[in-house]
PDB file of C-alpha atoms in Angstrom:
ATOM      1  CA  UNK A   1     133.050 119.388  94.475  1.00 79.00           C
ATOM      2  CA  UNK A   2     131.011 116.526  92.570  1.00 85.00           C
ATOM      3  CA  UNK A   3     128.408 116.329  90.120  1.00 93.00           C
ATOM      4  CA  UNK A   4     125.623 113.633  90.280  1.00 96.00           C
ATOM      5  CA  UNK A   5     122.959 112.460  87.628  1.00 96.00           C
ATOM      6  CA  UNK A   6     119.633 111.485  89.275  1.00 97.00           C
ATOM      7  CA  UNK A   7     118.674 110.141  85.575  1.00 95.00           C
ATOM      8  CA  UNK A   8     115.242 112.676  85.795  1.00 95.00           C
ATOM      9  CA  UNK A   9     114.043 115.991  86.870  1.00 93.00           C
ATOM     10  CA  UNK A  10     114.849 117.138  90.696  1.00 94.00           C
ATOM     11  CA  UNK A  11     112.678 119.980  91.392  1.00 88.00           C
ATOM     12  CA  UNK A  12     112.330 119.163  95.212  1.00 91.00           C
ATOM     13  CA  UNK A  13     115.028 121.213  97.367  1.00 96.00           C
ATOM     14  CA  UNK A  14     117.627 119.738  98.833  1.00 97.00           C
ATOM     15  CA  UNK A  15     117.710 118.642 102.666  1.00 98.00           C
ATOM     16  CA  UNK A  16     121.540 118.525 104.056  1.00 98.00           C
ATOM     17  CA  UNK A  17     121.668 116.985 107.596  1.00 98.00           C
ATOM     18  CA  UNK A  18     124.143 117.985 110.175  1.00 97.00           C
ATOM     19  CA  UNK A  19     127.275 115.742 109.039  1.00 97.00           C
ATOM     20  CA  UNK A  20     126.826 116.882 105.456  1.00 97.00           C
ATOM     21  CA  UNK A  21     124.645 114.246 103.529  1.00 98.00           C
ATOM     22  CA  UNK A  22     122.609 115.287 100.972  1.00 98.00           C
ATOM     23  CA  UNK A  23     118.889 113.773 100.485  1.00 98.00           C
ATOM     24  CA  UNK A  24     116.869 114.147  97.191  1.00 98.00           C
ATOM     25  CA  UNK A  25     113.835 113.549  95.896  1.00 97.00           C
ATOM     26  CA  UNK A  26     113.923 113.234  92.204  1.00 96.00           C
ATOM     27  CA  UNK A  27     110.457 112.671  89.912  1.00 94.00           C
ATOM     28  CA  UNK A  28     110.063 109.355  87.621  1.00 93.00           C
ATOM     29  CA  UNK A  29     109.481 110.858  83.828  1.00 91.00           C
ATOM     30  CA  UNK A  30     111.999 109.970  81.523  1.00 91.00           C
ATOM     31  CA  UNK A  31     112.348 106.347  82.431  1.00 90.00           C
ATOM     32  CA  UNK A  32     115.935 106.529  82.406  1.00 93.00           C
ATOM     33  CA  UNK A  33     117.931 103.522  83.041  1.00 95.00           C
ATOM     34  CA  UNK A  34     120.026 105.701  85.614  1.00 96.00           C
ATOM     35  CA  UNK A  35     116.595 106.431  87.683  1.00 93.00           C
ATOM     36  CA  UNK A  36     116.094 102.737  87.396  1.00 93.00           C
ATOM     37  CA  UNK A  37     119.834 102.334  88.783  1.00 96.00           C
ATOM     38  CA  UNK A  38     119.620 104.936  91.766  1.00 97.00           C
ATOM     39  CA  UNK A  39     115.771 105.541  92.965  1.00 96.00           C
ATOM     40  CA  UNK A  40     113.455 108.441  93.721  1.00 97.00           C
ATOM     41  CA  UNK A  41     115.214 109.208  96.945  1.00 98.00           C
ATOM     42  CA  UNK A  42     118.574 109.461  96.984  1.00 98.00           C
ATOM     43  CA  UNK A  43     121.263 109.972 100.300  1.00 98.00           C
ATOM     44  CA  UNK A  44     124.840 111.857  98.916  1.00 98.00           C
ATOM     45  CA  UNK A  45     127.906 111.841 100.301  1.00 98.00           C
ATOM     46  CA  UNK A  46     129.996 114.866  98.714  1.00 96.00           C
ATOM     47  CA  UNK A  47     133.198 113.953 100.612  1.00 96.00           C
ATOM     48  CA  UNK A  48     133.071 110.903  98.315  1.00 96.00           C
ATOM     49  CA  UNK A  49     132.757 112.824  94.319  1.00 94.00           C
ATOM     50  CA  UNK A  50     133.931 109.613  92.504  1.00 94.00           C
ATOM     51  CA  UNK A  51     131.107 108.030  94.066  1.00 95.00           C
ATOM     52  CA  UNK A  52     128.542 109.665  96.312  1.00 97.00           C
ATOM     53  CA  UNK A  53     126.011 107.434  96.748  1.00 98.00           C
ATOM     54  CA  UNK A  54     125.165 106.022  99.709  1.00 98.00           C
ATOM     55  CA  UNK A  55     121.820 104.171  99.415  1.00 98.00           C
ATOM     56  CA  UNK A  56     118.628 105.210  97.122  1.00 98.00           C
ATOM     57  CA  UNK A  57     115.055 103.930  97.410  1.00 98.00           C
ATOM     58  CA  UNK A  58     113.205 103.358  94.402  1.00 95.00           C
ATOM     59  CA  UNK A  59     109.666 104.654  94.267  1.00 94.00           C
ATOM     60  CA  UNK A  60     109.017 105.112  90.334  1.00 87.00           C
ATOM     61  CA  UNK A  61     105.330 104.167  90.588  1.00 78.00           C
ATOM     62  CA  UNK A  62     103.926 104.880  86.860  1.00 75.00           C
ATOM     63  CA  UNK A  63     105.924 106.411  84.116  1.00 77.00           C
ATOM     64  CA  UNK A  64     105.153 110.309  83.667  1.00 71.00           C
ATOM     65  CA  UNK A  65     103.534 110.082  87.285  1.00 73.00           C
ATOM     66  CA  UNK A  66     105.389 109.091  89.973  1.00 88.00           C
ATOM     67  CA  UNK A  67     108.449 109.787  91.737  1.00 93.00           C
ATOM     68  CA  UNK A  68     108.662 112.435  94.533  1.00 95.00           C
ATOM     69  CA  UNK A  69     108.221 116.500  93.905  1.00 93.00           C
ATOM     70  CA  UNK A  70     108.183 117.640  97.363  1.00 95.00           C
ATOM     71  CA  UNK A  71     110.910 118.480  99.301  1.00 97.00           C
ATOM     72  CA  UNK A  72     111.906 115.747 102.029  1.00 98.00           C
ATOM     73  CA  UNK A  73     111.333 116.014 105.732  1.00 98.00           C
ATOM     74  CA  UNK A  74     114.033 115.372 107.862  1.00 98.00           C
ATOM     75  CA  UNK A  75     113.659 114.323 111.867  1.00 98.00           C
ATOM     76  CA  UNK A  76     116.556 113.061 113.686  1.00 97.00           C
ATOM     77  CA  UNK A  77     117.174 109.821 111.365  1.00 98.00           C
ATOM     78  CA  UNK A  78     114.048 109.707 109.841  1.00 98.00           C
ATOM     79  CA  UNK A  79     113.337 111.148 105.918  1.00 98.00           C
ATOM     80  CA  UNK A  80     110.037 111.597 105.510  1.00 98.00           C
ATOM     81  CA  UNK A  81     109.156 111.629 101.756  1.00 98.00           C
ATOM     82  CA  UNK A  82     105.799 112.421 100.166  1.00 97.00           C
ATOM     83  CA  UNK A  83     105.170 111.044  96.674  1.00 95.00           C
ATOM     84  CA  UNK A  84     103.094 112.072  93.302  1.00 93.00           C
ATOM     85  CA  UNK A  85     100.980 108.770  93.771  1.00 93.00           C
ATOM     86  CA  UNK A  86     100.471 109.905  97.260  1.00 95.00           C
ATOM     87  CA  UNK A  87     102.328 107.249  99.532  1.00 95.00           C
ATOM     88  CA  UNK A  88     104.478 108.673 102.158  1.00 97.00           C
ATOM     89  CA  UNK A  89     107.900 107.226 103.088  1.00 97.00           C
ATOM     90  CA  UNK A  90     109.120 107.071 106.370  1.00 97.00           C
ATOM     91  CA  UNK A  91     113.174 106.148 106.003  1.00 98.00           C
ATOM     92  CA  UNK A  92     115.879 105.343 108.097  1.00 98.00           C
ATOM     93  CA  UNK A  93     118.632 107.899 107.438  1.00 98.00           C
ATOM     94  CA  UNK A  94     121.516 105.514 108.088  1.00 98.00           C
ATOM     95  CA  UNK A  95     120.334 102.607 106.163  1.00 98.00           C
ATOM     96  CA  UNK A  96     118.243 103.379 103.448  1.00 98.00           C
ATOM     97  CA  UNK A  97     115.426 101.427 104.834  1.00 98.00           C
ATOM     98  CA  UNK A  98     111.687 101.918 104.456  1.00 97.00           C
ATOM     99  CA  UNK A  99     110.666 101.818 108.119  1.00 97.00           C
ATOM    100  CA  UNK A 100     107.192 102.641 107.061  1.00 96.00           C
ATOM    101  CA  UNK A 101     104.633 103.686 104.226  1.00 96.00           C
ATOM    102  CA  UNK A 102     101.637 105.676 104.751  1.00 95.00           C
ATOM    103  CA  UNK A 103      99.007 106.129 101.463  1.00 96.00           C
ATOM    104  CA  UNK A 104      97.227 109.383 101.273  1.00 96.00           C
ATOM    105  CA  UNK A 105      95.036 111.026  98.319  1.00 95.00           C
ATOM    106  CA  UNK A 106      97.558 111.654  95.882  1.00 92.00           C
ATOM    107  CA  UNK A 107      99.448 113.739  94.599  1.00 93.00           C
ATOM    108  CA  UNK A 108     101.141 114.311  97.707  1.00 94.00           C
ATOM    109  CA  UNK A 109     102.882 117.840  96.670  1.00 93.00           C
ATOM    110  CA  UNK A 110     103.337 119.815  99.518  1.00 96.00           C
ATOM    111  CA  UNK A 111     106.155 119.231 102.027  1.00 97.00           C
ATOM    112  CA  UNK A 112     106.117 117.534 105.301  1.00 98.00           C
ATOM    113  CA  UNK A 113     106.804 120.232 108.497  1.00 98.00           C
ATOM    114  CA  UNK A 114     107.991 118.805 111.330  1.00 98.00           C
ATOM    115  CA  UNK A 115     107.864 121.142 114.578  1.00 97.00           C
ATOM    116  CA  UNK A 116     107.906 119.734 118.121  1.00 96.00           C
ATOM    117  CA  UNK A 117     108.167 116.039 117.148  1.00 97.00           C
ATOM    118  CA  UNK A 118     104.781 116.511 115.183  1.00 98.00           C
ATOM    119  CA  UNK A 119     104.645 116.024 111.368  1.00 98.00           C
ATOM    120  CA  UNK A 120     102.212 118.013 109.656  1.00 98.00           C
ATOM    121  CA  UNK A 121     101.308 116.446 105.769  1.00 98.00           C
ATOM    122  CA  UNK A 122      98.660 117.864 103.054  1.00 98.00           C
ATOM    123  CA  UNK A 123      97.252 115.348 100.824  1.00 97.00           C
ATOM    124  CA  UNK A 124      94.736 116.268  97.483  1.00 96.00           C
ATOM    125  CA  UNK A 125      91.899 115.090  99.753  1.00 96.00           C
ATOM    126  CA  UNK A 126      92.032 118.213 101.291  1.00 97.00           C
ATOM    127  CA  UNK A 127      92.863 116.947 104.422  1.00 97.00           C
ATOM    128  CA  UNK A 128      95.503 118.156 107.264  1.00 98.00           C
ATOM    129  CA  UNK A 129      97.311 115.632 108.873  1.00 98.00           C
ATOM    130  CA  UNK A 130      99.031 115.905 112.320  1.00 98.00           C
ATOM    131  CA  UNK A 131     101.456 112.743 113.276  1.00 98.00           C
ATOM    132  CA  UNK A 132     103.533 111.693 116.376  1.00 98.00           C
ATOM    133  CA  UNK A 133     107.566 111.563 114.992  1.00 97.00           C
ATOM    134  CA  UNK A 134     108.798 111.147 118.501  1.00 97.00           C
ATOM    135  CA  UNK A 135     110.039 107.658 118.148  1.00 97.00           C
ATOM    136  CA  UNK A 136     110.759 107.443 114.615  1.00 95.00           C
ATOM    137  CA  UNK A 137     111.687 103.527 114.755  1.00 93.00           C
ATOM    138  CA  UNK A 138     107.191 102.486 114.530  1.00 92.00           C
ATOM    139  CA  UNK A 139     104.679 103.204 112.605  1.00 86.00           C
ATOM    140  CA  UNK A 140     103.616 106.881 113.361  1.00 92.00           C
ATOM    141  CA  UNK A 141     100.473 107.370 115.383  1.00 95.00           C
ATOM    142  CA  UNK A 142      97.902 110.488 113.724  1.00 97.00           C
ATOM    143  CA  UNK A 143      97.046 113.092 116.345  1.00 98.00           C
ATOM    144  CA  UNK A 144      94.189 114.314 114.177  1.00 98.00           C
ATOM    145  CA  UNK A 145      93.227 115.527 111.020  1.00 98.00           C
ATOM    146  CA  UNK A 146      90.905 118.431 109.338  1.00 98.00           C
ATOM    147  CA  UNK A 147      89.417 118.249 105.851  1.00 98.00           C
ATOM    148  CA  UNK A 148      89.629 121.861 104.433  1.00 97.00           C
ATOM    149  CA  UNK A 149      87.384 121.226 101.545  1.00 95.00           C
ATOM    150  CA  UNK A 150      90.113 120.932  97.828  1.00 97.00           C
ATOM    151  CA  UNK A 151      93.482 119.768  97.176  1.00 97.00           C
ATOM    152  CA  UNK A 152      96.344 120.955  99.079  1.00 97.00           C
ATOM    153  CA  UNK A 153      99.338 121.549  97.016  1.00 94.00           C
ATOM    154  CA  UNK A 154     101.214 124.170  99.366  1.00 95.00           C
ATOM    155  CA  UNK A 155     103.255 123.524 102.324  1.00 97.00           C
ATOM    156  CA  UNK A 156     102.132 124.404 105.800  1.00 97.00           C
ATOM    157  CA  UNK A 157     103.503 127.344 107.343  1.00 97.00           C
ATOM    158  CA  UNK A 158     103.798 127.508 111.327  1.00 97.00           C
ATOM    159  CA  UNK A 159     104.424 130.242 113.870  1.00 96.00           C
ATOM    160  CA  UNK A 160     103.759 130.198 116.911  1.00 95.00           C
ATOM    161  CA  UNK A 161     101.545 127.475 117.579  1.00 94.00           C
ATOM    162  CA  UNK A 162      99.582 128.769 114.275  1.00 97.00           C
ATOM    163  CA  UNK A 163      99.576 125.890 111.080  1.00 98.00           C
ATOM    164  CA  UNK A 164      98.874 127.975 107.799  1.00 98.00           C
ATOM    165  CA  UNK A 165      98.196 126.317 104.644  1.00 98.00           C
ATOM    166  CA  UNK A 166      96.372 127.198 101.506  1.00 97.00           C
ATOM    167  CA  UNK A 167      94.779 124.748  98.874  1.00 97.00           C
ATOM    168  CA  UNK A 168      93.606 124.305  95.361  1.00 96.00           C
ATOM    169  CA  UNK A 169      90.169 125.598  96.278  1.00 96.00           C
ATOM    170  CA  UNK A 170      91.788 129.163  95.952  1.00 97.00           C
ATOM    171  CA  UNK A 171      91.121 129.423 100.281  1.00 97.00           C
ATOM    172  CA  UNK A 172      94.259 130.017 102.779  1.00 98.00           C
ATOM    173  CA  UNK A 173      93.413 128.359 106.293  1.00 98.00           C
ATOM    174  CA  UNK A 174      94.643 129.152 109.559  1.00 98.00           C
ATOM    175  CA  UNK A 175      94.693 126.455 112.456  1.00 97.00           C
ATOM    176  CA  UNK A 176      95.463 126.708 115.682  1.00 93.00           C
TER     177      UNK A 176
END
């Protein structure tokens, strides 16, 4: 269908919203012209292959340490994008737009999960973060947080009303 060069390594997974899009979130290590040219997170049209960008932000940070690793959360028309330097990106799907920019204890590995209109974030601080997503047009409001003691590099897990996460300290936590 098309083939697109980020300019630098995209280890994150792919989100695909319900028309199609494709968002990315690509690291900044080679310091590629072409990652200069498109950003760290990227929106793809593949109904467009000669040309299937839409918008990117750019969030290259430091060389060799920066750019995004996690996989993107998506909420209605909100992308919410954790970064290696540890600021979080809250961006408006149709636009391109930071909306807002939350800084947590980098890196900020692990993916965001959204369940219920509540987005649950890891930082390396070892803390748990719970935030309100259920207007995603203002600054998000925190609904509480836990410190669980070393880095959290994995991506909560939830079932039925149970967050589970493990970190860096070698401990797996379950929250209720």
């Amino acid at each position: 269908m098309f083939r697109f060069w980020t300019g630098d390594d995209t280890d994150a997974s792919l989100v695909i919203d319900a028309e199609g899009m494709i968002y990315a979130g690509v690291e900044y290590q080679r310091g590629t012209a072409r990652s200069h040219e498109v950003g760290q997170i990227i929106k793809l049209d593949p109904s467009r292959p000669n040309d299937p960008l839409v918008w990117g932000v750019d969030v290259r940070g430091v060389l060799d340490g920066s750019g995004v690793w996690a996989t993107p959360g998506l909420h209605r028309d909100l992308l919410i994008v954790p970064t290696h330097t540890g600021h979080v990106y809250g961006v408006d799907t149709a636009t391109g737009a930071v909306r807002w920019t939350k800084k947590l204890p980098g890196p900020t590995w692990p993916s965001p999960v959204i369940v219920d209109d509540v987005w649950i974030q890891g930082d390396c601080g070892g803390k748990l973060y719970a935030f309100d997503v259920s207007d995603t047009t203002v600054e998000l409001t925190q609904l509480w947080n836990v410190q669980l003691g070393a880095c959290i590099e994995s991506t909560p897990a939830v079932w039925d009303g149970l967050i589970v996460i493990g970190t860096k300290g070698g401990y797996i936590h379950a929250l209720r």
